[in-house]
Amino acid sequence: SQKIEQNSEALNIQEGKTATLTCNYTNYSPAYLQWYRQDPGRGPVFLLLIRENEKEKRKERLKVTFDTTLKQSLFHITASQPADSATYLCALERTGANNLFFGTGTRLTVIP
Amino acid sequence: GAGVSQSPSNKVTEKGKDVELRCDPISGHTALYWYRQSLGQGLEFLIYFQGNSAPDKSGLPSDRFSAERTGGSVSTLTIQRTQQEDSAVYLCASSASLVGLDTQYFGPGTRLTVL
């Protein structure tokens, strides 16, 4: 069956360091992958989308990579700040499906 | 409106009662999704509406769950004879895409508690 795994339930890092979150998937061939941020009590907010033919995408301090051979996406936040503390979700589109499949998320805490 | 809105924000009900959850998508968005998020779990797809097409109901967990979208805008998710395992946050999202998938804009969710 199809599965999405995000590397860890929780990740703590020091302010200023780079946070790296991992999303692995099996039995998928997604056309693209999305990353969302979710704060407590709020709905997810879209951050970045990367297509299967793209290796890397950047937006300000965010960088996403997509390796369709390894079936993995890495999400990086450089120069992390306490305001980056949130849960980050990866989501995959499956060709022909009408919905996104979401991972369970990684809760990131940036320690001042 | 500025974003997707959902009501109520919180709903506490007794087991066996019916509940209705409402979603107002972003004006002009043709696609509307309902998801469920249980504690410590990822978002679980429930149902998808796209324009005037028949909805994709493949994610609904049982026949106690149903949803409507009137006039291509507001949607209502109905849960009949609620059970304790229905307790979760129900999230609605809308998207501008006419075909395929696009960025989804989520509402704040309705937290449902079934006692």
PDB file of C-alpha atoms in Angstrom:
ATOM      1  CA  SER A   1       0.000   0.000   0.000  1.00  0.00           C
ATOM      2  CA  GLN A   2       1.022   3.592  -0.436  1.00  0.00           C
ATOM      3  CA  LYS A   3       2.822   5.187   2.443  1.00  0.00           C
ATOM      4  CA  ILE A   4       4.330   8.540   3.351  1.00  0.00           C
ATOM      5  CA  GLU A   5       6.773   8.855   6.223  1.00  0.00           C
ATOM      6  CA  GLN A   6       8.225  11.998   7.725  1.00  0.00           C
ATOM      7  CA  ASN A   7      11.521  11.450   9.448  1.00  0.00           C
ATOM      8  CA  SER A   8      10.618  12.179  12.987  1.00  0.00           C
ATOM      9  CA  GLU A   9       7.660  13.255  14.998  1.00  0.00           C
ATOM     10  CA  ALA A  10       9.610  16.099  16.607  1.00  0.00           C
ATOM     11  CA  LEU A  11      12.815  17.964  15.848  1.00  0.00           C
ATOM     12  CA  ASN A  12      14.523  20.520  18.108  1.00  0.00           C
ATOM     13  CA  ILE A  13      17.250  22.776  16.777  1.00  0.00           C
ATOM     14  CA  GLN A  14      19.128  25.861  17.910  1.00  0.00           C
ATOM     15  CA  GLU A  15      18.230  29.250  16.479  1.00  0.00           C
ATOM     16  CA  GLY A  16      20.370  30.126  13.489  1.00  0.00           C
ATOM     17  CA  LYS A  17      20.997  26.526  12.466  1.00  0.00           C
ATOM     18  CA  THR A  18      19.576  24.809   9.399  1.00  0.00           C
ATOM     19  CA  ALA A  19      16.611  22.519   9.983  1.00  0.00           C
ATOM     20  CA  THR A  20      16.287  19.536   7.643  1.00  0.00           C
ATOM     21  CA  LEU A  21      13.052  17.583   7.479  1.00  0.00           C
ATOM     22  CA  THR A  22      12.620  14.381   5.489  1.00  0.00           C
ATOM     23  CA  CYS A  23       9.671  12.970   3.606  1.00  0.00           C
ATOM     24  CA  ASN A  24       9.903   9.424   2.245  1.00  0.00           C
ATOM     25  CA  TYR A  25       7.262   7.673   0.212  1.00  0.00           C
ATOM     26  CA  THR A  26       6.673   4.194  -1.114  1.00  0.00           C
ATOM     27  CA  ASN A  27       4.510   2.794  -3.895  1.00  0.00           C
ATOM     28  CA  TYR A  28       3.969   6.251  -5.366  1.00  0.00           C
ATOM     29  CA  SER A  29       4.941   7.967  -8.542  1.00  0.00           C
ATOM     30  CA  PRO A  30       3.837  11.494  -7.722  1.00  0.00           C
ATOM     31  CA  ALA A  31       3.800  14.183 -10.355  1.00  0.00           C
ATOM     32  CA  TYR A  32       4.618  16.696  -7.637  1.00  0.00           C
ATOM     33  CA  LEU A  33       5.038  17.162  -3.942  1.00  0.00           C
ATOM     34  CA  GLN A  34       3.976  19.986  -1.654  1.00  0.00           C
ATOM     35  CA  TRP A  35       5.102  21.186   1.759  1.00  0.00           C
ATOM     36  CA  TYR A  36       2.736  22.858   4.230  1.00  0.00           C
ATOM     37  CA  ARG A  37       3.157  24.506   7.605  1.00  0.00           C
ATOM     38  CA  GLN A  38       0.588  23.987  10.341  1.00  0.00           C
ATOM     39  CA  ASP A  39       0.405  25.977  13.570  1.00  0.00           C
ATOM     40  CA  PRO A  40      -1.615  24.743  16.564  1.00  0.00           C
ATOM     41  CA  GLY A  41      -5.327  25.243  16.092  1.00  0.00           C
ATOM     42  CA  ARG A  42      -4.922  26.366  12.491  1.00  0.00           C
ATOM     43  CA  GLY A  43      -5.264  24.784   9.082  1.00  0.00           C
ATOM     44  CA  PRO A  44      -2.161  23.958   7.033  1.00  0.00           C
ATOM     45  CA  VAL A  45      -0.633  26.766   4.973  1.00  0.00           C
ATOM     46  CA  PHE A  46       1.032  26.069   1.635  1.00  0.00           C
ATOM     47  CA  LEU A  47       4.772  26.742   1.429  1.00  0.00           C
ATOM     48  CA  LEU A  48       6.332  25.174  -1.656  1.00  0.00           C
ATOM     49  CA  LEU A  49       5.525  22.867  -4.551  1.00  0.00           C
ATOM     50  CA  ILE A  50       8.140  20.898  -6.477  1.00  0.00           C
ATOM     51  CA  ARG A  51       7.509  18.922  -9.637  1.00  0.00           C
ATOM     52  CA  GLU A  52       8.952  15.525 -10.504  1.00  0.00           C
ATOM     53  CA  ASN A  53      11.247  17.021 -13.134  1.00  0.00           C
ATOM     54  CA  GLU A  54      12.661  19.588 -10.709  1.00  0.00           C
ATOM     55  CA  LYS A  55      15.570  18.754  -8.432  1.00  0.00           C
ATOM     56  CA  GLU A  56      15.389  21.772  -6.170  1.00  0.00           C
ATOM     57  CA  LYS A  57      13.126  24.702  -5.353  1.00  0.00           C
ATOM     58  CA  ARG A  58      13.882  27.729  -3.202  1.00  0.00           C
ATOM     59  CA  LYS A  59      11.820  30.426  -1.540  1.00  0.00           C
ATOM     60  CA  GLU A  60      13.570  32.871   0.761  1.00  0.00           C
ATOM     61  CA  ARG A  61      15.049  30.748   3.586  1.00  0.00           C
ATOM     62  CA  LEU A  62      13.292  27.594   2.424  1.00  0.00           C
ATOM     63  CA  LYS A  63      14.682  24.943   0.102  1.00  0.00           C
ATOM     64  CA  VAL A  64      13.055  21.741  -1.086  1.00  0.00           C
ATOM     65  CA  THR A  65      14.661  18.884  -2.975  1.00  0.00           C
ATOM     66  CA  PHE A  66      12.903  16.021  -4.727  1.00  0.00           C
ATOM     67  CA  ASP A  67      14.671  12.757  -5.549  1.00  0.00           C
ATOM     68  CA  THR A  68      12.300  10.464  -7.431  1.00  0.00           C
ATOM     69  CA  THR A  69      14.907   7.688  -7.469  1.00  0.00           C
ATOM     70  CA  LEU A  70      15.257   7.661  -3.690  1.00  0.00           C
ATOM     71  CA  LYS A  71      11.552   8.516  -3.345  1.00  0.00           C
ATOM     72  CA  GLN A  72      12.466  11.277  -0.956  1.00  0.00           C
ATOM     73  CA  SER A  73      12.033  14.986  -0.432  1.00  0.00           C
ATOM     74  CA  LEU A  74      14.131  17.104   1.894  1.00  0.00           C
ATOM     75  CA  PHE A  75      12.860  20.392   3.320  1.00  0.00           C
ATOM     76  CA  HIS A  76      15.443  22.835   4.635  1.00  0.00           C
ATOM     77  CA  ILE A  77      14.989  26.010   6.669  1.00  0.00           C
ATOM     78  CA  THR A  78      18.206  28.003   6.838  1.00  0.00           C
ATOM     79  CA  ALA A  79      19.007  30.528   9.569  1.00  0.00           C
ATOM     80  CA  SER A  80      16.118  29.152  11.572  1.00  0.00           C
ATOM     81  CA  GLN A  81      14.146  31.398  13.902  1.00  0.00           C
ATOM     82  CA  PRO A  82      11.820  30.658  16.838  1.00  0.00           C
ATOM     83  CA  ALA A  83       8.950  31.836  14.618  1.00  0.00           C
ATOM     84  CA  ASP A  84       9.652  28.852  12.360  1.00  0.00           C
ATOM     85  CA  SER A  85       8.455  26.549  15.137  1.00  0.00           C
ATOM     86  CA  ALA A  86       5.454  24.645  13.763  1.00  0.00           C
ATOM     87  CA  THR A  87       4.459  21.287  12.311  1.00  0.00           C
ATOM     88  CA  TYR A  88       5.550  20.761   8.719  1.00  0.00           C
ATOM     89  CA  LEU A  89       3.606  18.413   6.467  1.00  0.00           C
ATOM     90  CA  CYS A  90       4.573  16.926   3.144  1.00  0.00           C
ATOM     91  CA  ALA A  91       1.829  16.018   0.709  1.00  0.00           C
ATOM     92  CA  LEU A  92       1.933  14.022  -2.489  1.00  0.00           C
ATOM     93  CA  GLU A  93      -0.257  14.104  -5.508  1.00  0.00           C
ATOM     94  CA  ARG A  94      -0.913  10.822  -7.201  1.00  0.00           C
ATOM     95  CA  THR A  95      -1.610  10.948 -10.908  1.00  0.00           C
ATOM     96  CA  GLY A  96      -5.305  10.420 -11.536  1.00  0.00           C
ATOM     97  CA  ALA A  97      -6.285  10.962  -7.918  1.00  0.00           C
ATOM     98  CA  ASN A  98      -8.356  13.893  -6.783  1.00  0.00           C
ATOM     99  CA  ASN A  99      -6.653  14.535  -3.485  1.00  0.00           C
ATOM    100  CA  LEU A 100      -3.357  15.033  -1.750  1.00  0.00           C
ATOM    101  CA  PHE A 101      -1.941  12.347   0.526  1.00  0.00           C
ATOM    102  CA  PHE A 102      -0.430  13.916   3.616  1.00  0.00           C
ATOM    103  CA  GLY A 103       2.320  12.702   5.903  1.00  0.00           C
ATOM    104  CA  THR A 104       1.796  12.868   9.661  1.00  0.00           C
ATOM    105  CA  GLY A 105       4.120  15.827   9.951  1.00  0.00           C
ATOM    106  CA  THR A 106       7.250  16.796  11.837  1.00  0.00           C
ATOM    107  CA  ARG A 107       6.923  19.187  14.760  1.00  0.00           C
ATOM    108  CA  LEU A 108       9.852  21.594  14.610  1.00  0.00           C
ATOM    109  CA  THR A 109      10.926  23.623  17.639  1.00  0.00           C
ATOM    110  CA  VAL A 110      13.583  26.297  17.201  1.00  0.00           C
ATOM    111  CA  ILE A 111      15.209  27.072  20.532  1.00  0.00           C
ATOM    112  CA  PRO A 112      16.343  30.667  21.090  1.00  0.00           C
TER     113      PRO A 112
ATOM    114  CA  GLY B   1     -13.873  36.579   1.435  1.00  0.00           C
ATOM    115  CA  ALA B   2     -10.252  36.705   2.447  1.00  0.00           C
ATOM    116  CA  GLY B   3      -9.919  32.991   3.037  1.00  0.00           C
ATOM    117  CA  VAL B   4     -11.698  29.737   3.698  1.00  0.00           C
ATOM    118  CA  SER B   5     -14.016  29.904   6.679  1.00  0.00           C
ATOM    119  CA  GLN B   6     -15.539  27.075   8.651  1.00  0.00           C
ATOM    120  CA  SER B   7     -18.244  26.915  11.265  1.00  0.00           C
ATOM    121  CA  PRO B   8     -18.616  26.116  14.024  1.00  0.00           C
ATOM    122  CA  SER B   9     -15.046  26.282  15.277  1.00  0.00           C
ATOM    123  CA  ASN B  10     -15.869  23.799  18.010  1.00  0.00           C
ATOM    124  CA  LYS B  11     -18.686  21.295  18.310  1.00  0.00           C
ATOM    125  CA  VAL B  12     -19.386  19.014  21.245  1.00  0.00           C
ATOM    126  CA  THR B  13     -22.101  16.437  20.739  1.00  0.00           C
ATOM    127  CA  GLU B  14     -23.415  13.280  22.285  1.00  0.00           C
ATOM    128  CA  LYS B  15     -22.900   9.889  20.732  1.00  0.00           C
ATOM    129  CA  GLY B  16     -25.713   9.075  18.339  1.00  0.00           C
ATOM    130  CA  LYS B  17     -26.539  12.671  17.418  1.00  0.00           C
ATOM    131  CA  ASP B  18     -26.187  14.108  13.914  1.00  0.00           C
ATOM    132  CA  VAL B  19     -23.875  17.045  13.218  1.00  0.00           C
ATOM    133  CA  GLU B  20     -23.431  19.455  10.320  1.00  0.00           C
ATOM    134  CA  LEU B  21     -20.178  21.231   9.590  1.00  0.00           C
ATOM    135  CA  ARG B  22     -20.041  24.158   7.194  1.00  0.00           C
ATOM    136  CA  CYS B  23     -17.354  25.382   4.835  1.00  0.00           C
ATOM    137  CA  ASP B  24     -17.249  28.648   2.884  1.00  0.00           C
ATOM    138  CA  PRO B  25     -14.498  28.396   0.266  1.00  0.00           C
ATOM    139  CA  ILE B  26     -12.598  31.258  -1.318  1.00  0.00           C
ATOM    140  CA  SER B  27     -14.824  32.985  -3.838  1.00  0.00           C
ATOM    141  CA  GLY B  28     -14.255  31.662  -7.349  1.00  0.00           C
ATOM    142  CA  HIS B  29     -12.494  28.481  -6.283  1.00  0.00           C
ATOM    143  CA  THR B  30     -13.954  25.532  -8.152  1.00  0.00           C
ATOM    144  CA  ALA B  31     -12.407  22.733  -6.118  1.00  0.00           C
ATOM    145  CA  LEU B  32     -13.354  21.982  -2.520  1.00  0.00           C
ATOM    146  CA  TYR B  33     -11.946  19.271  -0.244  1.00  0.00           C
ATOM    147  CA  TRP B  34     -12.836  17.893   3.166  1.00  0.00           C
ATOM    148  CA  TYR B  35     -10.160  16.270   5.345  1.00  0.00           C
ATOM    149  CA  ARG B  36     -10.138  14.828   8.835  1.00  0.00           C
ATOM    150  CA  GLN B  37      -7.209  15.168  11.220  1.00  0.00           C
ATOM    151  CA  SER B  38      -7.156  13.007  14.318  1.00  0.00           C
ATOM    152  CA  LEU B  39      -4.743  13.618  17.191  1.00  0.00           C
ATOM    153  CA  GLY B  40      -1.236  12.721  16.099  1.00  0.00           C
ATOM    154  CA  GLN B  41      -2.402  11.644  12.669  1.00  0.00           C
ATOM    155  CA  GLY B  42      -1.983  13.052   9.215  1.00  0.00           C
ATOM    156  CA  LEU B  43      -4.771  14.589   7.227  1.00  0.00           C
ATOM    157  CA  GLU B  44      -7.188  11.962   5.957  1.00  0.00           C
ATOM    158  CA  PHE B  45      -8.965  12.781   2.696  1.00  0.00           C
ATOM    159  CA  LEU B  46     -12.750  12.504   2.881  1.00  0.00           C
ATOM    160  CA  ILE B  47     -14.409  14.004  -0.205  1.00  0.00           C
ATOM    161  CA  TYR B  48     -13.675  16.255  -3.183  1.00  0.00           C
ATOM    162  CA  PHE B  49     -15.933  18.533  -5.231  1.00  0.00           C
ATOM    163  CA  GLN B  50     -14.914  20.001  -8.581  1.00  0.00           C
ATOM    164  CA  GLY B  51     -17.306  22.340 -10.324  1.00  0.00           C
ATOM    165  CA  ASN B  52     -20.468  20.587 -11.406  1.00  0.00           C
ATOM    166  CA  SER B  53     -18.862  17.146 -11.617  1.00  0.00           C
ATOM    167  CA  ALA B  54     -19.957  14.269  -9.418  1.00  0.00           C
ATOM    168  CA  PRO B  55     -18.002  14.409  -6.141  1.00  0.00           C
ATOM    169  CA  ASP B  56     -15.216  11.968  -5.363  1.00  0.00           C
ATOM    170  CA  LYS B  57     -16.479  10.281  -2.201  1.00  0.00           C
ATOM    171  CA  SER B  58     -13.779   7.631  -2.078  1.00  0.00           C
ATOM    172  CA  GLY B  59     -12.422   8.818   1.279  1.00  0.00           C
ATOM    173  CA  LEU B  60     -15.641   8.787   3.280  1.00  0.00           C
ATOM    174  CA  PRO B  61     -15.142   6.240   6.086  1.00  0.00           C
ATOM    175  CA  SER B  62     -18.751   5.050   6.302  1.00  0.00           C
ATOM    176  CA  ASP B  63     -22.241   5.731   5.023  1.00  0.00           C
ATOM    177  CA  ARG B  64     -22.841   7.870   8.104  1.00  0.00           C
ATOM    178  CA  PHE B  65     -20.773  10.559   6.382  1.00  0.00           C
ATOM    179  CA  SER B  66     -22.134  12.667   3.536  1.00  0.00           C
ATOM    180  CA  ALA B  67     -21.435  16.060   2.028  1.00  0.00           C
ATOM    181  CA  GLU B  68     -23.116  18.525  -0.257  1.00  0.00           C
ATOM    182  CA  ARG B  69     -21.969  21.568  -2.130  1.00  0.00           C
ATOM    183  CA  THR B  70     -24.697  23.989  -3.074  1.00  0.00           C
ATOM    184  CA  GLY B  71     -24.404  26.413  -5.959  1.00  0.00           C
ATOM    185  CA  GLY B  72     -20.778  25.493  -6.425  1.00  0.00           C
ATOM    186  CA  SER B  73     -19.844  27.371  -3.278  1.00  0.00           C
ATOM    187  CA  VAL B  74     -20.763  26.521   0.329  1.00  0.00           C
ATOM    188  CA  SER B  75     -20.352  22.932   1.441  1.00  0.00           C
ATOM    189  CA  THR B  76     -21.840  21.032   4.358  1.00  0.00           C
ATOM    190  CA  LEU B  77     -20.378  17.839   5.803  1.00  0.00           C
ATOM    191  CA  THR B  78     -22.948  15.797   7.714  1.00  0.00           C
ATOM    192  CA  ILE B  79     -22.154  13.020  10.140  1.00  0.00           C
ATOM    193  CA  GLN B  80     -25.122  10.943  11.223  1.00  0.00           C
ATOM    194  CA  ARG B  81     -25.320   8.911  14.418  1.00  0.00           C
ATOM    195  CA  THR B  82     -21.934  10.192  15.593  1.00  0.00           C
ATOM    196  CA  GLN B  83     -19.511   7.820  17.284  1.00  0.00           C
ATOM    197  CA  GLN B  84     -16.637   8.619  19.633  1.00  0.00           C
ATOM    198  CA  GLU B  85     -14.131   7.672  16.934  1.00  0.00           C
ATOM    199  CA  ASP B  86     -15.523  10.531  14.829  1.00  0.00           C
ATOM    200  CA  SER B  87     -13.868  12.985  17.229  1.00  0.00           C
ATOM    201  CA  ALA B  88     -11.296  14.921  15.211  1.00  0.00           C
ATOM    202  CA  VAL B  89     -10.611  18.238  13.530  1.00  0.00           C
ATOM    203  CA  TYR B  90     -12.449  18.497  10.223  1.00  0.00           C
ATOM    204  CA  LEU B  91     -10.637  20.695   7.725  1.00  0.00           C
ATOM    205  CA  CYS B  92     -11.968  22.156   4.522  1.00  0.00           C
ATOM    206  CA  ALA B  93      -9.767  23.397   1.688  1.00  0.00           C
ATOM    207  CA  SER B  94     -10.426  25.062  -1.637  1.00  0.00           C
ATOM    208  CA  SER B  95      -8.391  25.377  -4.786  1.00  0.00           C
ATOM    209  CA  ALA B  96      -8.618  27.484  -7.910  1.00  0.00           C
ATOM    210  CA  SER B  97      -7.580  24.758 -10.298  1.00  0.00           C
ATOM    211  CA  LEU B  98      -9.988  23.666 -12.978  1.00  0.00           C
ATOM    212  CA  VAL B  99      -8.072  20.497 -13.745  1.00  0.00           C
ATOM    213  CA  GLY B 100      -5.591  18.549 -11.688  1.00  0.00           C
ATOM    214  CA  LEU B 101      -4.344  19.692  -8.322  1.00  0.00           C
ATOM    215  CA  ASP B 102      -3.180  23.084  -7.246  1.00  0.00           C
ATOM    216  CA  THR B 103      -2.293  24.849  -4.029  1.00  0.00           C
ATOM    217  CA  GLN B 104      -4.944  24.143  -1.444  1.00  0.00           C
ATOM    218  CA  TYR B 105      -6.085  26.864   0.918  1.00  0.00           C
ATOM    219  CA  PHE B 106      -7.294  25.512   4.233  1.00  0.00           C
ATOM    220  CA  GLY B 107      -9.816  26.817   6.690  1.00  0.00           C
ATOM    221  CA  PRO B 108      -9.153  26.816  10.436  1.00  0.00           C
ATOM    222  CA  GLY B 109     -11.105  23.603  10.943  1.00  0.00           C
ATOM    223  CA  THR B 110     -13.949  22.461  13.147  1.00  0.00           C
ATOM    224  CA  ARG B 111     -12.965  20.526  16.244  1.00  0.00           C
ATOM    225  CA  LEU B 112     -15.600  17.852  16.811  1.00  0.00           C
ATOM    226  CA  THR B 113     -15.829  16.096  20.156  1.00  0.00           C
ATOM    227  CA  VAL B 114     -18.246  13.202  20.534  1.00  0.00           C
ATOM    228  CA  LEU B 115     -18.960  12.337  24.154  1.00  0.00           C
TER     229      LEU B 115
END
